PDB file of C-alpha atoms and ligand atoms in Angstrom:
ATOM      1  CA  MET A   1      26.956  19.208 -28.892  1.00  0.00           C
ATOM      2  CA  LYS A   2      23.027  19.402 -28.696  1.00  0.00           C
ATOM      3  CA  THR A   3      21.885  20.122 -25.057  1.00  0.00           C
ATOM      4  CA  ALA A   4      19.257  17.763 -23.688  1.00  0.00           C
ATOM      5  CA  THR A   5      16.004  19.396 -23.218  1.00  0.00           C
ATOM      6  CA  CYS A   6      12.689  18.152 -21.588  1.00  0.00           C
ATOM      7  CA  ASP A   7      10.532  16.160 -23.901  1.00  0.00           C
ATOM      8  CA  TYR A   8       7.485  17.940 -23.010  1.00  0.00           C
ATOM      9  CA  CYS A   9       8.589  21.759 -22.785  1.00  0.00           C
ATOM     10  CA  ASN A  10      12.038  22.009 -24.036  1.00  0.00           C
ATOM     11  CA  THR A  11      13.260  23.539 -20.824  1.00  0.00           C
ATOM     12  CA  LYS A  12      17.030  22.624 -20.376  1.00  0.00           C
ATOM     13  CA  THR A  13      16.858  21.728 -16.667  1.00  0.00           C
ATOM     14  CA  ILE A  14      16.197  18.030 -16.633  1.00  0.00           C
ATOM     15  CA  VAL A  15      15.169  16.407 -13.490  1.00  0.00           C
ATOM     16  CA  VAL A  16      14.786  12.873 -14.568  1.00  0.00           C
ATOM     17  CA  HIS A  17      15.574  10.643 -17.388  1.00  0.00           C
ATOM     18  CA  ARG A  18      13.418   7.537 -17.053  1.00  0.00           C
ATOM     19  CA  LYS A  19      15.263   4.456 -18.251  1.00  0.00           C
ATOM     20  CA  TYR A  20      11.997   2.619 -19.025  1.00  0.00           C
ATOM     21  CA  SER A  21      10.561   4.982 -21.423  1.00  0.00           C
ATOM     22  CA  GLY A  22      13.659   7.016 -22.549  1.00  0.00           C
ATOM     23  CA  GLU A  23      11.957  10.422 -21.515  1.00  0.00           C
ATOM     24  CA  LEU A  24      13.802  13.176 -20.387  1.00  0.00           C
ATOM     25  CA  ILE A  25      11.582  15.522 -18.117  1.00  0.00           C
ATOM     26  CA  CYS A  26      11.951  18.900 -16.199  1.00  0.00           C
ATOM     27  CA  THR A  27      10.737  19.311 -12.679  1.00  0.00           C
ATOM     28  CA  ASN A  28       7.549  20.942 -13.649  1.00  0.00           C
ATOM     29  CA  CYS A  29       6.630  18.495 -16.172  1.00  0.00           C
ATOM     30  CA  PHE A  30       7.664  15.437 -14.023  1.00  0.00           C
ATOM     31  CA  THR A  31       5.444  16.442 -11.151  1.00  0.00           C
ATOM     32  CA  ASN A  32       2.323  17.202 -13.543  1.00  0.00           C
ATOM     33  CA  ARG A  33       2.950  13.822 -15.118  1.00  0.00           C
ATOM     34  CA  ILE A  34       3.123  12.170 -11.864  1.00  0.00           C
ATOM     35  CA  GLU A  35      -0.333  13.572 -10.928  1.00  0.00           C
ATOM     36  CA  LYS A  36      -1.720  12.994 -14.252  1.00  0.00           C
ATOM     37  CA  ASN A  37      -0.514   9.310 -13.778  1.00  0.00           C
ATOM     38  CA  ILE A  38      -2.388   9.097 -10.321  1.00  0.00           C
ATOM     39  CA  PHE A  39      -5.558  10.686 -11.628  1.00  0.00           C
ATOM     40  CA  GLN A  40      -5.536   8.421 -14.919  1.00  0.00           C
ATOM     41  CA  THR A  41      -5.090   5.403 -12.800  1.00  0.00           C
ATOM     42  CA  ILE A  42      -8.215   6.309 -10.890  1.00  0.00           C
ATOM     43  CA  SER A  43     -10.077   6.724 -13.861  1.00  0.00           C
ATOM     44  CA  LYS A  44      -9.009   3.900 -15.717  1.00  0.00           C
ATOM     45  CA  TYR A  45      -9.654   1.302 -13.043  1.00  0.00           C
ATOM     46  CA  LYS A  46     -12.763   3.128 -11.789  1.00  0.00           C
ATOM     47  CA  MET A  47     -11.243   3.283  -8.461  1.00  0.00           C
ATOM     48  CA  LEU A  48     -13.609   6.060  -7.335  1.00  0.00           C
ATOM     49  CA  ARG A  49     -17.079   7.077  -7.934  1.00  0.00           C
ATOM     50  CA  SER A  50     -18.347  10.759  -7.409  1.00  0.00           C
ATOM     51  CA  GLN A  51     -19.929  10.477  -3.863  1.00  0.00           C
ATOM     52  CA  ASP A  52     -17.514   7.869  -2.355  1.00  0.00           C
ATOM     53  CA  LYS A  53     -16.229   8.405   1.187  1.00  0.00           C
ATOM     54  CA  ILE A  54     -12.538   8.059   0.980  1.00  0.00           C
ATOM     55  CA  VAL A  55     -10.392   6.801   3.875  1.00  0.00           C
ATOM     56  CA  VAL A  56      -6.789   6.862   3.314  1.00  0.00           C
ATOM     57  CA  GLY A  57      -4.163   4.829   5.217  1.00  0.00           C
ATOM     58  CA  VAL A  58      -1.612   7.254   6.197  1.00  0.00           C
ATOM     59  CA  SER A  59       1.550   6.197   7.939  1.00  0.00           C
ATOM     60  CA  GLY A  60       3.601   9.458   7.569  1.00  0.00           C
ATOM     61  CA  GLY A  61       5.837   8.142   5.009  1.00  0.00           C
ATOM     62  CA  LYS A  62       6.494   9.584   1.369  1.00  0.00           C
ATOM     63  CA  ASP A  63       4.023   7.311  -0.460  1.00  0.00           C
ATOM     64  CA  SER A  64       0.901   7.776   1.932  1.00  0.00           C
ATOM     65  CA  LEU A  65       1.533  11.360   2.175  1.00  0.00           C
ATOM     66  CA  ALA A  66       1.937  11.807  -1.682  1.00  0.00           C
ATOM     67  CA  LEU A  67      -1.328   9.949  -2.090  1.00  0.00           C
ATOM     68  CA  LEU A  68      -3.100  11.946   0.500  1.00  0.00           C
ATOM     69  CA  TYR A  69      -1.799  15.303  -1.215  1.00  0.00           C
ATOM     70  CA  ASN A  70      -3.272  14.123  -4.613  1.00  0.00           C
ATOM     71  CA  LEU A  71      -6.441  12.767  -3.207  1.00  0.00           C
ATOM     72  CA  ILE A  72      -7.187  16.096  -1.621  1.00  0.00           C
ATOM     73  CA  LYS A  73      -6.909  17.899  -4.799  1.00  0.00           C
ATOM     74  CA  ILE A  74      -8.826  15.174  -6.731  1.00  0.00           C
ATOM     75  CA  GLN A  75     -11.389  15.010  -4.423  1.00  0.00           C
ATOM     76  CA  LYS A  76     -11.974  18.627  -4.444  1.00  0.00           C
ATOM     77  CA  ASN A  77     -11.559  19.339  -8.193  1.00  0.00           C
ATOM     78  CA  ASN A  78     -13.034  16.175  -9.739  1.00  0.00           C
ATOM     79  CA  TYR A  79     -14.979  13.892  -7.435  1.00  0.00           C
ATOM     80  CA  HIS A  80     -16.671  16.358  -4.952  1.00  0.00           C
ATOM     81  CA  SER A  81     -17.045  13.220  -2.702  1.00  0.00           C
ATOM     82  CA  LYS A  82     -17.330  13.367   1.087  1.00  0.00           C
ATOM     83  CA  PRO A  83     -14.477  14.766   2.924  1.00  0.00           C
ATOM     84  CA  ILE A  84     -11.409  12.630   3.146  1.00  0.00           C
ATOM     85  CA  ILE A  85     -10.338  10.974   6.519  1.00  0.00           C
ATOM     86  CA  ALA A  86      -7.044   9.653   7.031  1.00  0.00           C
ATOM     87  CA  VAL A  87      -6.323   6.739   9.488  1.00  0.00           C
ATOM     88  CA  THR A  88      -3.015   6.017  10.806  1.00  0.00           C
ATOM     89  CA  ILE A  89      -2.328   2.507  12.649  1.00  0.00           C
ATOM     90  CA  ASP A  90       0.074   2.901  15.473  1.00  0.00           C
ATOM     91  CA  GLU A  91       1.736  -0.431  15.564  1.00  0.00           C
ATOM     92  CA  GLY A  92       3.896   0.377  18.577  1.00  0.00           C
ATOM     93  CA  ILE A  93       7.476   0.133  16.831  1.00  0.00           C
ATOM     94  CA  ARG A  94      10.050   1.855  19.001  1.00  0.00           C
ATOM     95  CA  ASN A  95      12.096   4.561  17.618  1.00  0.00           C
ATOM     96  CA  TYR A  96       9.913   4.561  14.426  1.00  0.00           C
ATOM     97  CA  ARG A  97       6.156   4.850  14.307  1.00  0.00           C
ATOM     98  CA  ALA A  98       5.918   7.644  17.018  1.00  0.00           C
ATOM     99  CA  ASN A  99       8.268   9.564  14.957  1.00  0.00           C
ATOM    100  CA  SER A 100       6.255   8.851  11.571  1.00  0.00           C
ATOM    101  CA  ILE A 101       2.918   9.586  13.242  1.00  0.00           C
ATOM    102  CA  LYS A 102       4.042  13.288  13.981  1.00  0.00           C
ATOM    103  CA  ASN A 103       4.566  13.899  10.323  1.00  0.00           C
ATOM    104  CA  ALA A 104       1.078  12.357   9.596  1.00  0.00           C
ATOM    105  CA  ILE A 105      -0.325  14.661  12.299  1.00  0.00           C
ATOM    106  CA  ARG A 106       1.374  17.698  10.868  1.00  0.00           C
ATOM    107  CA  PHE A 107       0.078  17.196   7.348  1.00  0.00           C
ATOM    108  CA  CYS A 108      -3.495  16.509   8.146  1.00  0.00           C
ATOM    109  CA  LYS A 109      -3.388  19.588  10.340  1.00  0.00           C
ATOM    110  CA  LYS A 110      -1.903  21.684   7.443  1.00  0.00           C
ATOM    111  CA  TYR A 111      -4.688  20.549   5.138  1.00  0.00           C
ATOM    112  CA  SER A 112      -7.435  20.316   7.697  1.00  0.00           C
ATOM    113  CA  ILE A 113      -8.055  16.537   7.337  1.00  0.00           C
ATOM    114  CA  GLU A 114      -9.877  14.542   9.942  1.00  0.00           C
ATOM    115  CA  HIS A 115      -7.276  12.139  11.265  1.00  0.00           C
ATOM    116  CA  VAL A 116      -7.932   9.034  13.183  1.00  0.00           C
ATOM    117  CA  ILE A 117      -4.996   7.098  15.034  1.00  0.00           C
ATOM    118  CA  VAL A 118      -5.676   3.440  16.003  1.00  0.00           C
ATOM    119  CA  SER A 119      -3.148   1.617  18.065  1.00  0.00           C
ATOM    120  CA  PHE A 120      -2.295  -2.162  18.139  1.00  0.00           C
ATOM    121  CA  GLU A 121      -2.176  -1.801  22.081  1.00  0.00           C
ATOM    122  CA  GLU A 122      -5.478  -0.395  22.344  1.00  0.00           C
ATOM    123  CA  LYS A 123      -7.006  -3.070  19.878  1.00  0.00           C
ATOM    124  CA  THR A 124      -5.173  -6.447  20.921  1.00  0.00           C
ATOM    125  CA  GLY A 125      -3.717  -5.358  24.245  1.00  0.00           C
ATOM    126  CA  LYS A 126      -0.170  -5.442  23.071  1.00  0.00           C
ATOM    127  CA  SER A 127       2.224  -3.211  21.052  1.00  0.00           C
ATOM    128  CA  LEU A 128       4.024  -4.951  18.112  1.00  0.00           C
ATOM    129  CA  ASP A 129       7.231  -4.812  20.008  1.00  0.00           C
ATOM    130  CA  GLU A 130       5.541  -6.569  22.965  1.00  0.00           C
ATOM    131  CA  ILE A 131       4.280  -9.281  20.625  1.00  0.00           C
ATOM    132  CA  VAL A 132       7.683  -9.807  19.045  1.00  0.00           C
ATOM    133  CA  ASP A 133       9.331  -9.858  22.667  1.00  0.00           C
ATOM    134  CA  LEU A 134       6.761 -12.488  23.597  1.00  0.00           C
ATOM    135  CA  LYS A 135       7.129 -14.504  20.428  1.00  0.00           C
ATOM    136  CA  ASN A 136      11.062 -14.454  20.138  1.00  0.00           C
ATOM    137  CA  ASN A 137      11.354 -17.814  22.133  1.00  0.00           C
ATOM    138  CA  ALA A 138       8.106 -19.523  20.685  1.00  0.00           C
ATOM    139  CA  GLU A 139       8.532 -22.837  18.967  1.00  0.00           C
ATOM    140  CA  GLU A 140       7.214 -21.698  15.689  1.00  0.00           C
ATOM    141  CA  HIS A 141       9.122 -18.467  15.334  1.00  0.00           C
ATOM    142  CA  LYS A 142       7.743 -15.774  13.293  1.00  0.00           C
ATOM    143  CA  TYR A 143       8.903 -12.435  12.178  1.00  0.00           C
ATOM    144  CA  ALA A 144       7.530  -8.942  13.340  1.00  0.00           C
ATOM    145  CA  CYS A 145       6.224  -8.493   9.702  1.00  0.00           C
ATOM    146  CA  ASN A 146       3.983 -11.716  10.066  1.00  0.00           C
ATOM    147  CA  PHE A 147       2.152 -10.327  12.695  1.00  0.00           C
ATOM    148  CA  CYS A 148       2.140  -6.713  11.930  1.00  0.00           C
ATOM    149  CA  ALA A 149       0.909  -7.113   8.234  1.00  0.00           C
ATOM    150  CA  THR A 150      -2.029  -9.172   9.401  1.00  0.00           C
ATOM    151  CA  ILE A 151      -3.128  -7.131  12.324  1.00  0.00           C
ATOM    152  CA  ARG A 152      -2.551  -3.830  10.608  1.00  0.00           C
ATOM    153  CA  ARG A 153      -4.594  -4.757   7.613  1.00  0.00           C
ATOM    154  CA  ARG A 154      -7.593  -5.937   9.957  1.00  0.00           C
ATOM    155  CA  LEU A 155      -7.407  -2.832  11.992  1.00  0.00           C
ATOM    156  CA  LEU A 156      -7.429  -0.468   8.779  1.00  0.00           C
ATOM    157  CA  ASN A 157     -10.255  -2.304   7.059  1.00  0.00           C
ATOM    158  CA  GLU A 158     -12.312  -2.414  10.606  1.00  0.00           C
ATOM    159  CA  THR A 159     -11.703   1.387  11.168  1.00  0.00           C
ATOM    160  CA  ALA A 160     -12.415   2.160   7.712  1.00  0.00           C
ATOM    161  CA  LYS A 161     -15.874   0.360   7.907  1.00  0.00           C
ATOM    162  CA  GLU A 162     -16.657   1.932  11.255  1.00  0.00           C
ATOM    163  CA  LEU A 163     -16.262   5.345   9.573  1.00  0.00           C
ATOM    164  CA  GLY A 164     -18.524   4.348   6.659  1.00  0.00           C
ATOM    165  CA  ALA A 165     -15.768   4.094   4.010  1.00  0.00           C
ATOM    166  CA  ASP A 166     -16.651   3.294   0.488  1.00  0.00           C
ATOM    167  CA  VAL A 167     -12.914   2.902  -0.322  1.00  0.00           C
ATOM    168  CA  LEU A 168      -9.768   2.640   1.558  1.00  0.00           C
ATOM    169  CA  ALA A 169      -6.935   4.242  -0.424  1.00  0.00           C
ATOM    170  CA  MET A 170      -3.511   2.699   0.166  1.00  0.00           C
ATOM    171  CA  GLY A 171      -0.140   4.180  -1.024  1.00  0.00           C
ATOM    172  CA  HIS A 172       1.359   1.145  -2.382  1.00  0.00           C
ATOM    173  CA  ASN A 173       3.547   2.175  -5.408  1.00  0.00           C
ATOM    174  CA  LEU A 174       4.724   0.158  -8.423  1.00  0.00           C
ATOM    175  CA  THR A 175       7.657  -1.276  -6.640  1.00  0.00           C
ATOM    176  CA  ASP A 176       5.658  -2.510  -3.794  1.00  0.00           C
ATOM    177  CA  VAL A 177       3.064  -4.205  -6.065  1.00  0.00           C
ATOM    178  CA  ALA A 178       5.665  -5.879  -8.106  1.00  0.00           C
ATOM    179  CA  GLU A 179       7.391  -7.152  -4.925  1.00  0.00           C
ATOM    180  CA  THR A 180       4.137  -8.490  -3.380  1.00  0.00           C
ATOM    181  CA  PHE A 181       3.185 -10.376  -6.704  1.00  0.00           C
ATOM    182  CA  LEU A 182       6.693 -11.858  -6.969  1.00  0.00           C
ATOM    183  CA  MET A 183       6.350 -12.878  -3.270  1.00  0.00           C
ATOM    184  CA  ASN A 184       3.044 -14.427  -3.825  1.00  0.00           C
ATOM    185  CA  VAL A 185       4.226 -16.421  -6.698  1.00  0.00           C
ATOM    186  CA  LEU A 186       7.254 -17.655  -4.904  1.00  0.00           C
ATOM    187  CA  PHE A 187       5.109 -18.723  -2.210  1.00  0.00           C
ATOM    188  CA  LYS A 188       2.503 -20.151  -4.511  1.00  0.00           C
ATOM    189  CA  ARG A 189      -0.253 -18.122  -3.027  1.00  0.00           C
ATOM    190  CA  TYR A 190      -2.536 -18.217  -5.994  1.00  0.00           C
ATOM    191  CA  LYS A 191      -5.637 -17.891  -4.185  1.00  0.00           C
ATOM    192  CA  LEU A 192      -4.447 -14.475  -2.377  1.00  0.00           C
ATOM    193  CA  ILE A 193      -3.365 -13.417  -6.122  1.00  0.00           C
ATOM    194  CA  ALA A 194      -7.014 -14.344  -7.283  1.00  0.00           C
ATOM    195  CA  ASN A 195      -8.548 -12.450  -4.396  1.00  0.00           C
ATOM    196  CA  GLN A 196      -6.559  -9.244  -5.025  1.00  0.00           C
ATOM    197  CA  TYR A 197      -8.389  -9.088  -8.703  1.00  0.00           C
ATOM    198  CA  MET A 198      -9.320  -5.470  -8.946  1.00  0.00           C
ATOM    199  CA  PHE A 199     -12.363  -5.875 -11.105  1.00  0.00           C
ATOM    200  CA  LYS A 200     -13.809  -8.652  -9.246  1.00  0.00           C
ATOM    201  CA  LYS A 201     -17.881  -8.063  -8.527  1.00  0.00           C
ATOM    202  CA  GLU A 202     -18.250  -6.439  -5.234  1.00  0.00           C
ATOM    203  CA  THR A 203     -21.077  -8.782  -3.942  1.00  0.00           C
ATOM    204  CA  ASP A 204     -23.128  -7.976  -0.848  1.00  0.00           C
ATOM    205  CA  GLU A 205     -21.199 -10.820   0.830  1.00  0.00           C
ATOM    206  CA  LEU A 206     -17.800  -9.318   0.416  1.00  0.00           C
ATOM    207  CA  LYS A 207     -18.995  -5.985   1.236  1.00  0.00           C
ATOM    208  CA  LYS A 208     -20.044  -7.231   4.581  1.00  0.00           C
ATOM    209  CA  TYR A 209     -16.505  -7.763   5.464  1.00  0.00           C
ATOM    210  CA  PHE A 210     -14.132  -5.730   3.216  1.00  0.00           C
ATOM    211  CA  VAL A 211     -13.755  -2.244   2.531  1.00  0.00           C
ATOM    212  CA  LYS A 212     -12.832  -1.845  -1.282  1.00  0.00           C
ATOM    213  CA  ARG A 213      -9.008  -1.179  -1.540  1.00  0.00           C
ATOM    214  CA  ILE A 214      -7.667   1.126  -4.204  1.00  0.00           C
ATOM    215  CA  THR A 215      -3.935   1.769  -4.829  1.00  0.00           C
ATOM    216  CA  PRO A 216      -3.606   5.078  -7.163  1.00  0.00           C
ATOM    217  CA  LEU A 217       0.137   4.996  -6.871  1.00  0.00           C
ATOM    218  CA  MET A 218       0.502   1.540  -8.355  1.00  0.00           C
ATOM    219  CA  LYS A 219       1.826   2.790 -11.818  1.00  0.00           C
ATOM    220  CA  ILE A 220       4.822   4.926 -10.248  1.00  0.00           C
ATOM    221  CA  PRO A 221       8.104   3.485  -9.431  1.00  0.00           C
ATOM    222  CA  GLU A 222       9.225   4.061  -5.699  1.00  0.00           C
ATOM    223  CA  GLU A 223      12.142   6.328  -6.798  1.00  0.00           C
ATOM    224  CA  GLU A 224       9.908   8.556  -8.585  1.00  0.00           C
ATOM    225  CA  ILE A 225       7.502   8.864  -5.588  1.00  0.00           C
ATOM    226  CA  PHE A 226      10.511   9.757  -3.645  1.00  0.00           C
ATOM    227  CA  LEU A 227      11.761  12.367  -6.085  1.00  0.00           C
ATOM    228  CA  TYR A 228       8.193  13.845  -6.442  1.00  0.00           C
ATOM    229  CA  SER A 229       7.745  14.139  -2.573  1.00  0.00           C
ATOM    230  CA  ASN A 230      10.906  15.853  -2.452  1.00  0.00           C
ATOM    231  CA  LEU A 231      10.295  18.287  -5.222  1.00  0.00           C
ATOM    232  CA  LYS A 232       6.693  19.152  -3.872  1.00  0.00           C
ATOM    233  CA  LYS A 233       8.487  19.583  -0.380  1.00  0.00           C
ATOM    234  CA  ILE A 234       6.069  16.854   1.183  1.00  0.00           C
ATOM    235  CA  ASP A 235       7.154  16.856   4.859  1.00  0.00           C
ATOM    236  CA  TYR A 236       7.221  12.950   5.056  1.00  0.00           C
ATOM    237  CA  TYR A 237       9.252  10.657   7.616  1.00  0.00           C
ATOM    238  CA  PRO A 238      12.379   9.588   5.650  1.00  0.00           C
ATOM    239  CA  SER A 239      13.201   6.390   7.721  1.00  0.00           C
ATOM    240  CA  HIS A 240      12.213   2.697   7.193  1.00  0.00           C
ATOM    241  CA  CYS A 241      10.959   0.220   9.916  1.00  0.00           C
ATOM    242  CA  PRO A 242      13.889  -1.359  11.990  1.00  0.00           C
ATOM    243  CA  TYR A 243      12.065  -4.769  11.560  1.00  0.00           C
ATOM    244  CA  ARG A 244      12.545  -4.563   8.065  1.00  0.00           C
ATOM    245  CA  GLU A 245      16.249  -4.021   8.324  1.00  0.00           C
ATOM    246  CA  LYS A 246      16.648  -6.439  11.211  1.00  0.00           C
ATOM    247  CA  ASP A 247      14.652  -9.646  10.031  1.00  0.00           C
ATOM    248  CA  PRO A 248      16.080 -11.926   7.325  1.00  0.00           C
ATOM    249  CA  ILE A 249      12.756 -11.695   5.614  1.00  0.00           C
ATOM    250  CA  LEU A 250      12.564 -12.932   1.835  1.00  0.00           C
ATOM    251  CA  ARG A 251      10.532  -9.863   0.885  1.00  0.00           C
ATOM    252  CA  LYS A 252      13.911  -7.925   1.180  1.00  0.00           C
ATOM    253  CA  ARG A 253      15.632 -10.137  -1.223  1.00  0.00           C
ATOM    254  CA  VAL A 254      12.801  -9.917  -3.647  1.00  0.00           C
ATOM    255  CA  LEU A 255      13.265  -6.195  -3.722  1.00  0.00           C
ATOM    256  CA  GLU A 256      16.832  -6.387  -3.938  1.00  0.00           C
ATOM    257  CA  PHE A 257      16.292  -8.695  -6.960  1.00  0.00           C
ATOM    258  CA  ILE A 258      13.925  -6.201  -8.600  1.00  0.00           C
ATOM    259  CA  GLN A 259      16.209  -3.493  -7.987  1.00  0.00           C
ATOM    260  CA  GLU A 260      19.158  -5.456  -9.529  1.00  0.00           C
ATOM    261  CA  SER A 261      17.158  -6.527 -12.424  1.00  0.00           C
ATOM    262  CA  LYS A 262      15.869  -3.168 -13.223  1.00  0.00           C
ATOM    263  CA  LYS A 263      19.411  -2.047 -14.110  1.00  0.00           C
ATOM    264  CA  PHE A 264      19.242  -4.226 -17.035  1.00  0.00           C
ATOM    265  CA  SER A 265      15.747  -4.537 -17.766  1.00  0.00           C
ATOM    266  CA  PRO A 266      14.068  -1.084 -16.662  1.00  0.00           C
ATOM    267  CA  GLU A 267      10.474  -2.212 -17.444  1.00  0.00           C
ATOM    268  CA  ILE A 268      10.665  -5.253 -15.246  1.00  0.00           C
ATOM    269  CA  GLU A 269       8.314  -3.673 -12.687  1.00  0.00           C
ATOM    270  CA  PHE A 270       5.752  -2.660 -15.170  1.00  0.00           C
ATOM    271  CA  ASN A 271       5.976  -6.318 -16.461  1.00  0.00           C
ATOM    272  CA  LEU A 272       5.328  -7.642 -13.114  1.00  0.00           C
ATOM    273  CA  LEU A 273       2.458  -5.182 -12.477  1.00  0.00           C
ATOM    274  CA  ASN A 274       0.831  -6.281 -15.849  1.00  0.00           C
ATOM    275  CA  GLY A 275       1.572  -9.940 -15.082  1.00  0.00           C
ATOM    276  CA  PHE A 276      -0.472  -9.549 -11.838  1.00  0.00           C
ATOM    277  CA  LEU A 277      -3.350  -7.762 -13.426  1.00  0.00           C
ATOM    278  CA  GLU A 278      -3.618 -10.580 -15.891  1.00  0.00           C
ATOM    279  CA  MET A 279      -2.883 -13.377 -13.627  1.00  0.00           C
ATOM    280  CA  SER A 280      -5.192 -12.239 -10.822  1.00  0.00           C
ATOM    281  CA  GLU A 281      -8.319 -12.233 -13.385  1.00  0.00           C
ATOM    282  CA  ILE A 282      -7.305 -15.757 -14.831  1.00  0.00           C
ATOM    283  CA  LEU A 283      -7.065 -16.833 -11.220  1.00  0.00           C
ATOM    284  CA  SER A 284     -10.259 -15.238 -10.024  1.00  0.00           C
ATOM    285  CA  ASN A 285     -12.208 -17.011 -12.647  1.00  0.00           C
ATOM    286  CA  ASN A 286     -10.377 -20.318 -11.387  1.00  0.00           C
ATOM    287  CA  TYR A 287     -11.349 -19.831  -7.797  1.00  0.00           C
ATOM    288  CA  LYS A 288     -14.845 -18.495  -8.455  1.00  0.00           C
ATOM    289  CA  SER A 289     -17.123 -21.189  -6.760  1.00  0.00           C
ATOM    290  CA  THR A 290     -14.709 -21.953  -3.624  1.00  0.00           C
ATOM    291  CA  SER A 291     -16.660 -21.775  -0.593  1.00  0.00           C
ATOM    292  CA  TYR A 292     -14.992 -20.695   2.649  1.00  0.00           C
ATOM    293  CA  ASN A 293     -15.419 -21.055   6.432  1.00  0.00           C
ATOM    294  CA  THR A 294     -16.160 -18.024   8.891  1.00  0.00           C
ATOM    295  CA  CYS A 295     -14.066 -17.613  11.856  1.00  0.00           C
ATOM    296  CA  LYS A 296     -15.589 -18.810  15.110  1.00  0.00           C
ATOM    297  CA  GLU A 297     -14.205 -15.885  16.915  1.00  0.00           C
ATOM    298  CA  CYS A 298     -14.659 -12.759  14.570  1.00  0.00           C
ATOM    299  CA  GLY A 299     -16.683 -14.133  11.607  1.00  0.00           C
ATOM    300  CA  TYR A 300     -14.499 -13.056   8.923  1.00  0.00           C
ATOM    301  CA  PRO A 301     -13.861 -15.403   6.099  1.00  0.00           C
ATOM    302  CA  CYS A 302     -11.006 -17.810   6.909  1.00  0.00           C
ATOM    303  CA  GLY A 303     -10.417 -20.258   4.131  1.00  0.00           C
ATOM    304  CA  ASN A 304     -10.738 -24.027   5.511  1.00  0.00           C
ATOM    305  CA  ALA A 305      -9.686 -23.097   8.954  1.00  0.00           C
ATOM    306  CA  SER A 306     -11.820 -22.429  11.793  1.00  0.00           C
ATOM    307  CA  LEU A 307      -9.942 -19.438  13.047  1.00  0.00           C
ATOM    308  CA  CYS A 308      -8.689 -16.676  10.990  1.00  0.00           C
ATOM    309  CA  LEU A 309      -4.987 -15.645  11.111  1.00  0.00           C
ATOM    310  CA  TYR A 310      -5.847 -12.350  12.938  1.00  0.00           C
ATOM    311  CA  CYS A 311      -7.547 -14.046  15.948  1.00  0.00           C
ATOM    312  CA  THR A 312      -4.887 -17.321  15.687  1.00  0.00           C
ATOM    313  CA  TYR A 313      -2.197 -14.408  16.430  1.00  0.00           C
ATOM    314  CA  LEU A 314      -4.307 -12.622  18.967  1.00  0.00           C
ATOM    315  CA  LYS A 315      -4.880 -16.020  20.891  1.00  0.00           C
ATOM    316  CA  GLY A 316      -1.085 -16.762  20.955  1.00  0.00           C
ATOM    317  CA  VAL A 317      -0.542 -13.366  22.301  1.00  0.00           C
ATOM    318  CA  LYS A 318      -3.238 -13.577  24.890  1.00  0.00           C
ATOM    319  CA  GLU A 319      -2.186 -17.174  26.171  1.00  0.00           C
TER     320      GLU A 319
HETATM  321  S1  SF4 B   1       8.472  -3.753   7.935  1.00  0.00           S
HETATM  322 FE1  SF4 B   1       7.123  -5.216   8.886  1.00  0.00          FE
HETATM  323  S2  SF4 B   1       7.116  -4.827  11.045  1.00  0.00           S
HETATM  324 FE2  SF4 B   1       7.599  -2.895   9.860  1.00  0.00          FE
HETATM  325  S3  SF4 B   1       5.772  -1.729   9.424  1.00  0.00           S
HETATM  326 FE3  SF4 B   1       6.281  -3.357   7.640  1.00  0.00          FE
HETATM  327  S4  SF4 B   1       4.904  -5.029   8.102  1.00  0.00           S
HETATM  328 FE4  SF4 B   1       5.291  -3.894  10.047  1.00  0.00          FE
HETATM  329 ZN1   ZN B   2       9.208  20.375 -19.150  1.00  0.00          ZN
HETATM  330 ZN1   ZN B   3     -11.069 -14.413  13.524  1.00  0.00          ZN
END
């Protein structure tokens, strides 16, 4: 019987069998290919320019640390841009975030990366746990993720802007992108999909509010980032947010659906990514001329409303 060998170097120790491509790959070729994938995604989608100041959102989990690890190398070897800064948002989640922040701190120290930590508490007066406790009895009940995602996105953007960032790099992997796209389709959030179009012209108007977001891991499935981080011995925090386990959010079911479907159609996440790239372009042309209001509290764009979601949540918390 013929022994399986790596498709790239003929080594006999196979670490991964990619069902979506049929490839058999050894440890060395696998980690090299992941790094090449990240570099190629950055080049293909023109995510970085040579002098960009890069801010990286770092939670201390596998994705953000794998991203930071690669960006440090890419910045040194290829882009020679200004030093990277890591930003961690401390939402204030019991038995979770304080632990993962330790991993982020250790990692940044090891690679001498400037590290800025911003907390919900200092910026909004309440931790996420306090907001959730407050809102548990509210008429219009919302889950932790509703508040968390909106507030964190705003604080990350604000902090990146204050630090003079040209780009804000996020560790979203292929599975995350596929899941978000499917969620947005299910909730008919077409305008949001349009706004996520990666090649939209960065007008001065947009730049006034938002730092350009890049997602260099978007072509790598979650389980491969997991394997990569373990093989590279990246010291990440391995646990998940307790709210994700606890709340009956649809996102969880969507992920389960994708994972289940992958068993029969291994290419499904790539189809969703390509669907997202194509649809966001079509939709962004469709929503081009739509005018928008600016929030009366913070001045950010807020669609047809007079208060943006971030200020609406903050108002609810302060009342
Ligand atoms: S799972 Fe939800 S509550 Fe937890 S960190 Fe993510 S968005 Fe926040
Ligand atoms: Zn090999
Ligand atoms: Zn606002």
